[in-house]
């Protein structure tokens, strides 16, 4: 299949990792459905190949709208990139409980819901690929990151269950586990984790794009269920 024939839904496309993946795939001619709340950021990616569908991923109506749009316009979807996510930190005792539950809603519930929805479509069409952006914190817990890690452990569980449930089919799942990447995720932090974790050179979004292309370029008989990518100084 040529790139122009491949249809991708990218959540979290208005910033950071999702934006970078969208920019790269856009340049390569993939057909893209781009999701995020900030229309002005999504509009920076507007091209002949992009459908800009701003909205809140926590809304089931919005998820239904995106699904209907894709299948009415293209009749298929090849890739779902689950990039939307947020990060709330603090000890379990002191974390802002309302922000924490909002994070769980987006990182877990909305990710499961859109995956559930698109999986049914992938089953009907007989192929498809879900690419989840998890985290190194989907594999280990750190103090003050327990709640965020819990959301990423959930993404890992989703991915691992799907890997087994979909074995032998042409539907696959890949879970990327980045360490620290320079994006807007930590923009409100008083001390950036680059300083507190003593990481001189964090990952940049293109490192994650390279990981995505590694996954996309594999032949049909190969599966990449997990791919951890860390900065050189990551020491824990
Ligand atoms: N940066 C890192 O160090 C790092 C490391 C490991 C894993 N990750 C994971 O990578 C993923 C992407 O994060 P990032 O670093 O690229 O952060 P980012 O720059 O803050 O991007 C987050 C994206 O999620 C979207 N989003 C947030 N709430 C949303 C909502 N309610 N509805 C729809 N979209 C929503 C944002 O769009 P709007 O604000 O426009 O809605 C934005 O596009 C996340 O799952 C994160 O956990 C990041």
Tab-separated table of C-alpha atoms and ligand atoms in Angstrom:
chain	number	residue	atom	x	y	z
A	1	UNK	CA	0.000	0.000	0.000
A	2	UNK	CA	1.202	3.525	-0.780
A	3	UNK	CA	1.245	6.027	2.058
A	4	UNK	CA	-1.578	7.966	0.364
A	5	UNK	CA	-3.813	4.940	0.850
A	6	UNK	CA	-3.151	4.707	4.599
A	7	UNK	CA	-5.573	6.372	6.994
A	8	UNK	CA	-4.428	7.282	10.516
A	9	UNK	CA	-6.302	8.641	13.498
A	10	UNK	CA	-3.939	10.520	15.805
A	11	UNK	CA	-5.123	11.696	19.217
A	12	UNK	CA	-3.093	14.345	21.017
A	13	UNK	CA	-2.045	15.710	17.621
A	14	UNK	CA	-2.060	19.341	18.772
A	15	UNK	CA	1.160	19.112	20.762
A	16	UNK	CA	4.355	17.253	21.557
A	17	UNK	CA	4.672	13.634	20.492
A	18	UNK	CA	1.345	13.433	18.642
A	19	UNK	CA	2.053	16.668	16.782
A	20	UNK	CA	5.489	15.417	15.695
A	21	UNK	CA	4.093	12.078	14.500
A	22	UNK	CA	1.359	13.916	12.594
A	23	UNK	CA	3.864	16.306	11.013
A	24	UNK	CA	6.091	13.465	9.822
A	25	UNK	CA	3.258	11.315	8.469
A	26	UNK	CA	1.700	14.387	6.845
A	27	UNK	CA	4.962	15.070	4.984
A	28	UNK	CA	4.941	11.443	3.837
A	29	UNK	CA	1.438	11.708	2.414
A	30	UNK	CA	-0.544	9.599	4.879
A	31	UNK	CA	-4.189	10.556	5.267
A	32	UNK	CA	-4.581	11.914	8.788
A	33	UNK	CA	-7.484	12.543	11.113
A	34	UNK	CA	-6.136	14.842	13.786
A	35	UNK	CA	-7.623	15.110	17.255
A	36	UNK	CA	-6.979	17.503	20.152
A	37	UNK	CA	-8.889	20.319	21.814
A	38	UNK	CA	-6.850	23.234	20.414
A	39	UNK	CA	-8.076	23.834	16.872
A	40	UNK	CA	-5.459	26.539	16.244
A	41	UNK	CA	-2.617	24.080	16.894
A	42	UNK	CA	-4.227	21.364	14.759
A	43	UNK	CA	-4.707	23.930	11.978
A	44	UNK	CA	-0.916	24.324	11.741
A	45	UNK	CA	-0.982	20.786	10.290
A	46	UNK	CA	-3.731	21.489	7.785
A	47	UNK	CA	-2.968	20.096	4.313
A	48	UNK	CA	-4.625	18.220	1.472
A	49	UNK	CA	-4.065	15.058	3.528
A	50	UNK	CA	-5.404	16.138	6.923
A	51	UNK	CA	-8.850	16.259	8.481
A	52	UNK	CA	-8.822	18.580	11.480
A	53	UNK	CA	-11.386	17.409	14.035
A	54	UNK	CA	-10.940	19.367	17.263
A	55	UNK	CA	-12.699	18.120	20.377
A	56	UNK	CA	-12.441	16.713	23.863
A	57	UNK	CA	-11.477	13.046	23.788
A	58	UNK	CA	-13.338	12.514	27.062
A	59	UNK	CA	-16.591	13.060	25.163
A	60	UNK	CA	-18.106	9.836	23.838
A	61	UNK	CA	-20.089	11.891	21.295
A	62	UNK	CA	-16.840	13.333	19.958
A	63	UNK	CA	-15.311	9.862	19.703
A	64	UNK	CA	-18.436	8.668	17.830
A	65	UNK	CA	-18.186	11.699	15.537
A	66	UNK	CA	-14.566	10.923	14.635
A	67	UNK	CA	-15.347	7.275	13.969
A	68	UNK	CA	-18.327	8.165	11.751
A	69	UNK	CA	-16.266	10.757	9.887
A	70	UNK	CA	-13.467	8.307	9.145
A	71	UNK	CA	-15.684	5.466	7.971
A	72	UNK	CA	-18.032	7.689	5.954
A	73	UNK	CA	-15.155	9.465	4.206
A	74	UNK	CA	-12.561	6.713	3.826
A	75	UNK	CA	-14.401	3.489	4.632
A	76	UNK	CA	-11.389	2.272	6.629
A	77	UNK	CA	-8.681	3.170	9.111
A	78	UNK	CA	-5.188	1.660	9.155
A	79	UNK	CA	-3.657	3.156	12.309
A	80	UNK	CA	-4.836	4.496	15.634
A	81	UNK	CA	-2.162	6.497	17.460
A	82	UNK	CA	-3.150	6.988	21.104
A	83	UNK	CA	-1.013	10.022	21.981
A	84	UNK	CA	-3.425	12.148	24.061
A	85	UNK	CA	-2.411	12.145	27.685
A	86	UNK	CA	-1.765	14.303	30.674
A	87	UNK	CA	0.480	14.146	33.731
A	88	UNK	CA	-0.447	14.966	37.321
A	89	UNK	CA	2.115	14.315	40.027
A	90	UNK	CA	2.251	14.370	43.808
A	91	UNK	CA	2.366	11.886	46.620
A	92	UNK	CA	-0.761	9.789	46.931
A	93	UNK	CA	-1.499	11.696	50.141
A	94	UNK	CA	-1.137	15.170	48.650
A	95	UNK	CA	-1.932	14.930	44.948
A	96	UNK	CA	-4.831	17.086	43.717
A	97	UNK	CA	-7.498	14.397	43.696
A	98	UNK	CA	-9.729	16.093	41.103
A	99	UNK	CA	-6.855	16.616	38.658
A	100	UNK	CA	-5.752	13.042	39.346
A	101	UNK	CA	-9.138	11.582	38.463
A	102	UNK	CA	-9.284	13.795	35.345
A	103	UNK	CA	-5.919	12.313	34.317
A	104	UNK	CA	-7.220	8.794	34.895
A	105	UNK	CA	-10.276	9.607	32.804
A	106	UNK	CA	-8.188	10.791	29.825
A	107	UNK	CA	-5.193	8.455	30.037
A	108	UNK	CA	-7.199	5.333	30.844
A	109	UNK	CA	-10.917	5.627	30.129
A	110	UNK	CA	-10.680	7.646	26.909
A	111	UNK	CA	-7.765	5.578	25.624
A	112	UNK	CA	-9.620	2.323	26.323
A	113	UNK	CA	-12.825	3.705	24.804
A	114	UNK	CA	-11.308	4.854	21.498
A	115	UNK	CA	-9.296	1.607	21.265
A	116	UNK	CA	-12.453	-0.461	21.937
A	117	UNK	CA	-14.323	1.478	19.281
A	118	UNK	CA	-11.623	1.281	16.604
A	119	UNK	CA	-10.826	-2.360	17.427
A	120	UNK	CA	-14.355	-3.336	16.417
A	121	UNK	CA	-13.802	-1.537	13.109
A	122	UNK	CA	-10.389	-3.166	12.670
A	123	UNK	CA	-11.983	-6.584	13.313
A	124	UNK	CA	-14.654	-5.912	10.686
A	125	UNK	CA	-12.130	-4.777	8.056
A	126	UNK	CA	-9.615	-7.501	8.987
A	127	UNK	CA	-6.573	-5.331	9.675
A	128	UNK	CA	-5.365	-2.354	11.694
A	129	UNK	CA	-2.644	-1.224	14.062
A	130	UNK	CA	-3.002	0.494	17.434
A	131	UNK	CA	0.066	2.400	18.586
A	132	UNK	CA	-0.114	3.430	22.236
A	133	UNK	CA	2.165	6.006	23.786
A	134	UNK	CA	2.756	4.578	27.244
A	135	UNK	CA	5.833	5.562	29.279
A	136	UNK	CA	8.794	4.073	31.083
A	137	UNK	CA	6.449	4.749	34.018
A	138	UNK	CA	4.203	2.079	32.573
A	139	UNK	CA	6.852	-0.403	33.685
A	140	UNK	CA	7.945	0.968	37.067
A	141	UNK	CA	6.683	3.280	39.793
A	142	UNK	CA	8.399	6.293	41.316
A	143	UNK	CA	7.419	8.244	44.429
A	144	UNK	CA	5.089	11.136	43.449
A	145	UNK	CA	4.331	9.443	40.126
A	146	UNK	CA	2.152	6.613	41.459
A	147	UNK	CA	-1.091	7.864	39.931
A	148	UNK	CA	0.456	8.650	36.532
A	149	UNK	CA	2.259	5.309	36.545
A	150	UNK	CA	-1.069	3.628	37.320
A	151	UNK	CA	-2.554	5.125	34.156
A	152	UNK	CA	0.387	3.926	32.083
A	153	UNK	CA	0.332	0.462	33.697
A	154	UNK	CA	-3.278	0.391	32.475
A	155	UNK	CA	-2.157	1.264	28.945
A	156	UNK	CA	0.426	-1.522	29.170
A	157	UNK	CA	-2.275	-3.974	30.312
A	158	UNK	CA	-4.504	-2.898	27.442
A	159	UNK	CA	-1.652	-3.389	24.981
A	160	UNK	CA	-0.536	-6.747	26.366
A	161	UNK	CA	-4.076	-8.146	26.439
A	162	UNK	CA	-4.628	-7.009	22.863
A	163	UNK	CA	-1.330	-8.532	21.760
A	164	UNK	CA	-2.496	-11.936	22.974
A	165	UNK	CA	-6.120	-11.569	21.916
A	166	UNK	CA	-5.074	-10.507	18.408
A	167	UNK	CA	-2.243	-12.982	17.844
A	168	UNK	CA	-2.503	-14.688	14.480
A	169	UNK	CA	-4.583	-11.831	13.018
A	170	UNK	CA	-3.658	-8.872	10.845
A	171	UNK	CA	-4.512	-6.503	13.672
A	172	UNK	CA	-1.651	-5.494	15.899
A	173	UNK	CA	-0.721	-3.327	18.822
A	174	UNK	CA	2.521	-1.589	19.689
A	175	UNK	CA	3.281	0.194	22.920
A	176	UNK	CA	6.012	2.836	22.978
A	177	UNK	CA	7.554	3.522	26.407
A	178	UNK	CA	9.469	6.812	26.341
A	179	UNK	CA	11.544	8.298	29.088
A	180	UNK	CA	11.712	12.081	29.399
A	181	UNK	CA	10.767	13.858	26.156
A	182	UNK	CA	10.807	17.656	25.762
A	183	UNK	CA	7.162	18.609	25.177
A	184	UNK	CA	4.481	20.719	26.872
A	185	UNK	CA	3.782	17.909	29.351
A	186	UNK	CA	5.931	19.486	32.094
A	187	UNK	CA	5.314	23.128	31.186
A	188	UNK	CA	3.771	24.033	34.559
A	189	UNK	CA	6.451	22.361	36.675
A	190	UNK	CA	8.457	24.632	38.981
A	191	UNK	CA	11.537	22.440	38.472
A	192	UNK	CA	11.668	20.638	35.148
A	193	UNK	CA	12.396	16.883	35.501
A	194	UNK	CA	15.398	17.470	33.264
A	195	UNK	CA	16.956	19.211	36.296
A	196	UNK	CA	15.597	17.008	39.078
A	197	UNK	CA	16.491	13.792	37.230
A	198	UNK	CA	19.822	15.203	36.014
A	199	UNK	CA	19.122	14.343	32.406
A	200	UNK	CA	21.373	16.598	30.362
A	201	UNK	CA	19.882	15.682	27.024
A	202	UNK	CA	16.263	14.484	27.184
A	203	UNK	CA	14.671	12.806	24.217
A	204	UNK	CA	13.164	15.043	21.576
A	205	UNK	CA	9.961	14.325	19.717
A	206	UNK	CA	11.857	13.188	16.625
A	207	UNK	CA	13.364	10.330	18.648
A	208	UNK	CA	9.810	9.090	19.159
A	209	UNK	CA	8.975	9.655	15.488
A	210	UNK	CA	11.979	7.467	14.612
A	211	UNK	CA	10.613	4.736	16.915
A	212	UNK	CA	7.242	4.990	15.168
A	213	UNK	CA	8.848	4.585	11.746
A	214	UNK	CA	10.812	1.583	13.002
A	215	UNK	CA	7.500	-0.017	13.952
A	216	UNK	CA	5.750	0.987	10.715
A	217	UNK	CA	8.534	-0.409	8.532
A	218	UNK	CA	8.385	-3.957	9.871
A	219	UNK	CA	7.295	-6.710	7.470
A	220	UNK	CA	3.885	-8.315	7.957
A	221	UNK	CA	5.086	-11.330	9.923
A	222	UNK	CA	6.841	-9.202	12.599
A	223	UNK	CA	5.248	-7.718	15.711
A	224	UNK	CA	6.766	-5.018	17.955
A	225	UNK	CA	4.560	-5.152	21.055
A	226	UNK	CA	6.806	-2.911	23.157
A	227	UNK	CA	9.533	-0.405	22.483
A	228	UNK	CA	11.239	1.430	25.359
A	229	UNK	CA	13.214	4.507	24.436
A	230	UNK	CA	15.275	6.364	27.054
A	231	UNK	CA	17.689	9.294	27.174
A	232	UNK	CA	21.325	8.398	27.798
A	233	UNK	CA	21.323	9.835	31.338
A	234	UNK	CA	18.219	7.952	32.494
A	235	UNK	CA	19.589	6.220	35.596
A	236	UNK	CA	16.666	4.837	37.608
B	1	LIG	N1	6.856	14.117	27.428
B	1	LIG	C1	7.311	13.037	28.101
B	1	LIG	O1	8.340	13.086	28.800
B	1	LIG	C2	6.559	11.727	27.988
B	1	LIG	C3	7.219	10.563	28.400
B	1	LIG	C4	6.557	9.352	28.342
B	1	LIG	C5	5.260	9.317	27.860
B	1	LIG	N2	4.638	10.460	27.456
B	1	LIG	C6	3.259	10.360	26.975
B	1	LIG	O2	3.190	10.836	25.656
B	1	LIG	C7	1.856	11.269	25.377
B	1	LIG	C8	1.904	12.635	24.714
B	1	LIG	O3	2.411	13.572	25.664
B	1	LIG	P1	3.324	14.807	25.236
B	1	LIG	O4	4.580	14.684	25.977
B	1	LIG	O5	3.349	14.957	23.764
B	1	LIG	O6	2.495	15.988	25.959
B	1	LIG	P2	1.776	17.281	25.396
B	1	LIG	O7	2.691	18.059	24.533
B	1	LIG	O8	1.220	17.940	26.600
B	1	LIG	O9	0.585	16.706	24.497
B	1	LIG	C9	-0.571	16.159	25.076
B	1	LIG	C10	-1.640	16.058	24.017
B	1	LIG	O10	-2.839	15.510	24.606
B	1	LIG	C11	-3.943	16.303	24.201
B	1	LIG	N3	-5.020	16.291	25.175
B	1	LIG	C12	-4.934	16.537	26.502
B	1	LIG	N4	-6.160	16.491	27.055
B	1	LIG	C13	-7.033	16.202	26.058
B	1	LIG	C14	-8.429	16.029	25.990
B	1	LIG	N5	-9.207	16.104	27.091
B	1	LIG	N6	-9.018	15.777	24.796
B	1	LIG	C15	-8.253	15.677	23.681
B	1	LIG	N7	-6.907	15.812	23.682
B	1	LIG	C16	-6.316	16.083	24.864
B	1	LIG	C17	-3.360	17.706	24.080
B	1	LIG	O11	-4.161	18.489	23.224
B	1	LIG	P3	-5.070	19.727	23.677
B	1	LIG	O12	-4.435	20.356	24.866
B	1	LIG	O13	-5.113	20.581	22.463
B	1	LIG	O14	-6.396	19.092	23.962
B	1	LIG	C18	-2.022	17.399	23.420
B	1	LIG	O15	-2.175	17.280	22.034
B	1	LIG	C19	1.115	11.262	26.711
B	1	LIG	O16	0.321	10.104	26.803
B	1	LIG	C20	2.238	11.194	27.734
B	1	LIG	O17	1.819	10.572	28.915
B	1	LIG	C21	5.273	11.672	27.490
